[in-house]
Amino acid sequence: MVEVVIGGSKSARQGFSFEEVAIAPQRRTRDASEVSTSWNIDAYKFDTPFIAAPMDSVVSPDSAVTISRNGALAVLNLEGLWGRYEDPTIFLREIAQVEPDQATALLQKLYAEKPVDAGLIKNRIAQLKESGITVSVAVSPQRTAELAPIAASSGADILVIRGTTVSAEHVAASGEPLNLKSFIYDLDLPVIVGGCATAQAALHLMRTGAAGVLVGFGGGSAHTTAEVLGVRVPMATAIADVASARRDYLDESGGRYVHVIADGSMGNSGDIGKAFAGGADAAMVGSVLSRGMDSPGGGTHWGSEAWHQTLPRGERQPMKQVGTLDQILNGPATTGDGTMNLVGALRKAMATTGYSDLKEFQRVEMIVS
């Protein structure tokens, strides 16, 4: 790893974003019909390795069914509007239509006016269960101890603990620290946790018993963490680092495999392909799905960082609607900019480089451009 001297006694590792790397062609190609994009975590198998991010502009009970029908996993944010309001559709329209300079204040108001409702959470999970899909829900690290047991007892299949950055032990002066290892051990369902961006941080999360680790700071284009906190790690490097931790933990644990899930900074199908080439097992995507004409954001996109009451680290973003969620995931594409037919693009990238499944594709050569 190249160390760059910033000045004086301060040096830094060099890192690479998706824009700075590319997938290298191989000597062999294969037909796209012979490529498998299937992915499984714990007992749950999916036709595609895509996870819809727990963002109100992307996942509602209705869009979760559509996304699942396309072979992906949708994650509903229990602390979002669907966990606070019986019918938040009027508020979703208001968010989409409000002037840009008023959007953050409106988000803060809507998410503060109504607290998360435990009864409503149970109803949402029951509604998703009745639709016959794999039910995945998300909570923040700060509210995991409170909300995760409700989700588990209500029948959720997969729990996601997602924050800007998550540690194996969340320390708080006001109360007991959340020890993820003991907490995950007591839950009778697979847990995906993150984000993280270094091998050491990922290794700590893997040791908690998590089934998957999120790489990145969440939110992607919808967050402004770099501008507000100065915190950012280029995603191509972060995924490769965490993939190396997965290998180390596989040896340390005697064969326990923890899935590496890229989360954020994937604005098109090319970025998604590079994430898998760099070592990801799955990709959590938000902005690419918010472009759906049937996405709940109505042509806008935001994450939980945007409605923080004292220090917002995100914004409501306008998004060009390019097609339906069906078209965005499985085509047919009507544009050539990498915003539609994500599954087809991944299959084509794998076929063009000669790989038949995702684990093989992680070995593809990459170059710095």
XYZ file of C-alpha atoms in Angstrom:
369
model
C 0.000 0.000 0.000
C 1.420 3.362 -1.056
C 1.967 5.897 1.732
C 1.812 9.545 0.712
C 3.388 12.259 2.853
C 0.880 15.048 3.422
C 3.407 17.211 5.223
C 5.574 17.183 8.328
C 4.856 14.034 10.345
C 1.483 13.287 8.722
C 1.207 10.657 6.011
C -1.763 8.881 4.483
C -2.585 5.752 2.533
C -3.499 6.181 -1.093
C -7.035 5.031 -1.892
C -9.094 4.615 -5.038
C -12.703 5.422 -5.845
C -14.760 3.551 -8.436
C -14.019 6.297 -10.991
C -10.304 5.548 -10.737
C -10.434 1.792 -11.359
C -11.724 -0.438 -14.139
C -12.385 -4.106 -14.798
C -9.811 -5.595 -17.160
C -10.897 -7.790 -20.096
C -9.760 -11.416 -19.910
C -8.651 -13.919 -22.520
C -11.932 -15.810 -22.210
C -15.533 -14.700 -22.661
C -18.775 -16.614 -22.242
C -22.417 -16.325 -23.132
C -24.402 -14.191 -20.682
C -27.057 -16.918 -20.459
C -24.476 -19.121 -18.715
C -23.825 -16.592 -15.926
C -25.399 -16.896 -12.473
C -26.011 -13.825 -10.314
C -27.650 -15.771 -7.466
C -26.714 -14.885 -3.907
C -27.616 -16.378 -0.569
C -27.122 -15.236 3.009
C -27.878 -17.617 5.840
C -30.934 -19.651 4.755
C -32.197 -17.033 2.285
C -31.451 -17.246 -1.433
C -31.957 -14.500 -4.009
C -31.758 -14.453 -7.795
C -29.765 -11.219 -7.730
C -27.151 -9.830 -5.297
C -28.908 -6.481 -4.845
C -30.290 -5.065 -1.605
C -32.576 -2.031 -1.693
C -31.284 0.394 0.923
C -33.493 1.217 3.942
C -34.417 4.688 2.716
C -37.957 6.055 2.578
C -37.421 7.293 -0.979
C -36.670 3.713 -2.073
C -38.463 1.155 0.127
C -42.132 1.195 1.089
C -44.281 -1.891 1.731
C -45.447 -1.766 -1.908
C -42.031 -1.187 -3.492
C -40.550 -3.916 -1.272
C -42.851 -6.422 -2.961
C -41.902 -5.155 -6.436
C -38.188 -5.270 -5.645
C -38.490 -8.767 -4.179
C -40.415 -9.953 -7.234
C -37.343 -8.922 -9.249
C -35.119 -11.255 -7.235
C -33.599 -8.688 -4.856
C -33.900 -8.025 -1.112
C -35.688 -4.880 0.085
C -34.992 -3.414 3.549
C -37.648 -1.280 5.263
C -36.400 1.383 7.676
C -38.331 0.918 10.937
C -37.394 4.451 12.017
C -38.631 5.977 8.777
C -42.008 7.379 7.871
C -43.550 3.909 7.557
C -42.698 3.246 11.197
C -44.197 6.558 12.343
C -47.325 7.253 10.281
C -50.232 4.992 9.384
C -50.288 6.407 5.840
C -47.265 8.588 5.019
C -47.982 8.888 1.296
C -49.192 12.486 1.650
C -45.912 13.385 3.358
C -43.885 11.640 0.654
C -45.598 13.831 -1.950
C -44.944 16.919 0.171
C -41.234 16.068 0.426
C -41.023 15.560 -3.337
C -42.700 18.887 -4.096
C -41.184 21.230 -1.509
C -38.646 23.844 -2.635
C -35.005 22.723 -2.277
C -34.139 25.328 0.340
C -37.033 24.131 2.527
C -36.514 20.381 2.131
C -34.190 19.760 5.081
C -36.405 21.664 7.518
C -39.467 19.735 6.305
C -37.683 16.398 6.729
C -36.625 17.328 10.267
C -40.191 18.363 11.094
C -41.884 15.235 9.734
C -39.469 12.803 11.394
C -39.631 14.658 14.726
C -43.396 15.211 14.975
C -44.345 11.543 15.251
C -42.287 9.029 17.257
C -41.587 5.505 16.069
C -44.623 3.349 16.905
C -43.973 -0.211 18.123
C -47.483 -1.298 17.177
C -47.081 0.098 13.682
C -43.748 -1.724 13.314
C -45.467 -5.017 14.101
C -48.191 -4.247 11.571
C -45.686 -3.375 8.842
C -43.770 -6.615 9.349
C -47.012 -8.599 9.339
C -48.023 -6.852 6.105
C -44.731 -7.787 4.459
C -44.949 -11.364 5.750
C -48.426 -11.729 4.235
C -47.033 -10.738 0.830
C -44.778 -13.793 0.920
C -41.425 -12.014 0.572
C -38.273 -12.301 2.670
C -38.788 -9.585 5.291
C -35.770 -7.443 6.086
C -35.903 -4.368 8.314
C -33.340 -1.824 9.476
C -32.632 0.030 12.702
C -29.961 2.520 13.711
C -27.227 1.531 16.195
C -28.674 3.991 18.712
C -32.075 2.268 18.765
C -31.040 -1.339 18.165
C -31.564 -2.460 21.766
C -35.080 -1.001 21.728
C -36.356 -1.936 18.263
C -34.503 -5.083 17.197
C -36.282 -7.394 19.687
C -39.644 -6.061 18.431
C -38.638 -6.827 14.851
C -37.409 -10.307 15.735
C -40.498 -11.242 17.733
C -42.750 -9.897 14.953
C -41.298 -12.295 12.397
C -38.645 -10.318 10.517
C -36.310 -12.637 8.603
C -33.198 -10.440 8.376
C -32.144 -7.482 10.539
C -29.927 -4.667 9.279
C -28.143 -2.399 11.775
C -27.043 0.524 9.625
C -25.356 3.789 10.492
C -22.796 6.183 9.091
C -20.157 4.145 10.866
C -20.775 1.283 13.285
C -18.412 -0.197 15.866
C -18.557 -3.553 17.597
C -19.288 -1.711 20.853
C -21.282 1.526 20.660
C -20.248 3.580 23.687
C -22.649 6.102 25.218
C -22.190 8.095 28.413
C -25.922 7.937 29.152
C -26.492 4.252 29.716
C -24.993 0.848 28.979
C -22.921 0.454 25.818
C -24.428 -1.671 23.049
C -22.237 -4.758 22.784
C -23.102 -6.117 19.359
C -21.530 -9.510 19.985
C -23.763 -10.387 22.917
C -26.746 -8.690 21.305
C -26.484 -10.531 17.971
C -25.944 -13.822 19.774
C -29.306 -13.420 21.510
C -31.215 -12.668 18.281
C -32.625 -15.629 16.399
C -32.166 -14.153 12.925
C -29.227 -13.192 10.672
C -27.892 -9.667 11.171
C -26.198 -7.394 8.638
C -24.264 -4.544 10.244
C -22.295 -1.500 9.109
C -20.928 0.724 7.795
C -17.227 0.331 8.050
C -14.386 1.132 5.704
C -11.222 -0.520 7.028
C -10.103 -4.107 7.449
C -9.648 -3.740 11.206
C -13.106 -2.259 11.771
C -14.651 -4.950 9.580
C -12.852 -7.715 11.462
C -14.307 -6.457 14.752
C -17.809 -6.486 13.254
C -17.309 -9.984 11.826
C -16.375 -11.244 15.276
C -19.764 -10.129 16.609
C -21.445 -12.956 14.720
C -22.868 -10.763 11.958
C -23.876 -12.579 8.792
C -22.885 -9.619 6.639
C -20.895 -6.395 6.924
C -21.771 -3.183 5.105
C -18.848 -1.365 3.491
C -19.252 2.379 3.207
C -20.941 5.162 5.106
C -24.464 4.621 3.777
C -26.543 7.033 1.779
C -24.172 7.428 -1.182
C -25.200 10.439 -3.232
C -27.816 11.394 -0.630
C -25.345 12.071 2.175
C -22.882 14.901 2.760
C -20.746 13.198 5.402
C -17.523 14.197 3.653
C -18.573 17.859 3.548
C -19.898 17.984 7.122
C -17.534 15.645 9.011
C -14.607 15.300 6.637
C -15.053 11.526 6.808
C -14.705 9.568 3.568
C -12.923 6.499 2.269
C -12.773 5.748 -1.474
C -15.070 2.768 -2.045
C -12.884 0.643 -4.341
C -10.156 0.587 -1.700
C -12.608 0.104 1.178
C -14.211 -2.955 -0.435
C -10.839 -4.536 -1.189
C -9.692 -3.917 2.397
C -12.837 -5.426 3.928
C -12.654 -8.389 1.540
C -9.180 -9.092 2.914
C -10.656 -9.047 6.434
C -13.261 -11.583 5.298
C -10.446 -13.916 4.233
C -8.582 -13.410 7.513
C -11.726 -14.053 9.546
C -12.485 -17.174 7.512
C -9.143 -18.586 8.686
C -9.509 -17.262 12.237
C -13.005 -18.689 12.726
C -12.316 -22.042 11.134
C -14.469 -21.483 8.072
C -17.227 -19.006 8.986
C -17.994 -16.856 5.938
C -19.220 -13.280 6.454
C -20.682 -11.494 3.445
C -19.147 -8.221 2.300
C -21.877 -5.835 1.123
C -20.972 -2.634 -0.727
C -23.130 0.251 0.495
C -23.100 3.587 -1.308
C -21.281 5.458 -4.095
C -22.720 3.188 -6.812
C -24.576 5.531 -9.122
C -24.680 3.279 -12.176
C -24.297 -0.342 -13.223
C -20.601 0.150 -13.994
C -19.869 1.155 -10.398
C -21.854 -1.846 -9.180
C -19.821 -4.201 -11.376
C -16.586 -2.754 -9.990
C -17.847 -3.324 -6.440
C -18.266 -7.045 -7.114
C -14.954 -7.220 -8.943
C -13.293 -5.676 -5.886
C -14.618 -8.389 -3.583
C -18.231 -7.596 -2.664
C -20.757 -10.422 -2.290
C -23.779 -8.107 -2.613
C -24.556 -4.443 -3.231
C -26.890 -2.239 -1.196
C -28.220 0.385 -3.597
C -30.381 3.430 -3.099
C -30.031 6.208 -5.671
C -30.270 3.894 -8.690
C -33.620 2.575 -7.418
C -34.936 6.020 -6.442
C -35.032 6.764 -10.185
C -37.974 4.396 -10.537
C -41.286 5.923 -11.569
C -42.913 3.676 -8.951
C -40.383 4.427 -6.204
C -41.910 6.098 -3.120
C -39.662 9.175 -3.362
C -41.532 10.441 -6.419
C -38.412 11.587 -8.235
C -36.467 12.604 -5.112
C -34.051 10.774 -2.839
C -32.866 11.159 0.771
C -31.497 9.090 3.614
C -31.674 9.121 7.390
C -28.678 11.469 7.552
C -30.804 14.203 5.973
C -33.320 14.456 8.829
C -30.919 14.487 11.785
C -32.340 17.059 14.189
C -29.125 18.907 15.036
C -26.517 18.024 12.397
C -27.953 16.943 9.026
C -25.383 15.161 6.866
C -27.482 14.718 3.772
C -29.938 16.419 1.467
C -33.040 15.632 -0.497
C -31.788 15.070 -4.017
C -33.801 15.452 -7.248
C -33.608 12.249 -9.294
C -34.418 11.774 -12.966
C -37.041 9.042 -13.272
C -35.870 6.647 -15.985
C -38.358 3.769 -15.854
C -40.113 1.343 -13.555
C -38.370 -0.602 -10.814
C -38.814 -3.698 -12.991
C -36.911 -2.001 -15.815
C -34.208 -0.626 -13.535
C -33.498 -4.051 -12.094
C -34.157 -6.434 -14.986
C -34.749 -4.292 -18.060
C -35.297 -3.785 -20.821
C -33.172 -0.637 -20.724
C -34.177 2.356 -22.804
C -31.038 4.373 -21.986
C -27.364 3.606 -22.367
C -26.077 5.372 -19.253
C -26.011 2.484 -16.777
C -29.187 3.452 -14.918
C -31.366 0.551 -16.126
C -31.189 -3.264 -16.287
C -28.685 -3.521 -13.447
C -28.889 -7.307 -13.420
C -28.306 -7.538 -17.148
C -25.302 -5.223 -16.912
C -23.743 -7.298 -14.139
C -24.326 -10.499 -16.110
C -22.742 -8.920 -19.186
C -19.690 -7.731 -17.220
C -19.212 -11.243 -15.844
C -19.720 -12.840 -19.251
C -17.360 -10.391 -20.976
C -14.592 -11.329 -18.563
C -15.359 -15.055 -18.641
C -16.719 -15.680 -15.139
C -19.792 -17.779 -14.419
C -20.659 -16.798 -10.835
C -20.072 -13.996 -8.365
C -17.379 -15.724 -6.302
C -15.346 -16.338 -9.453
C -15.885 -12.759 -10.600
C -14.199 -11.482 -7.418
C -10.940 -12.779 -8.916
C -11.156 -10.646 -12.063
C -8.198 -8.394 -12.804
C -8.649 -4.689 -12.124
C -6.561 -1.768 -13.313
C -6.059 1.787 -12.127
C -7.104 4.160 -14.865
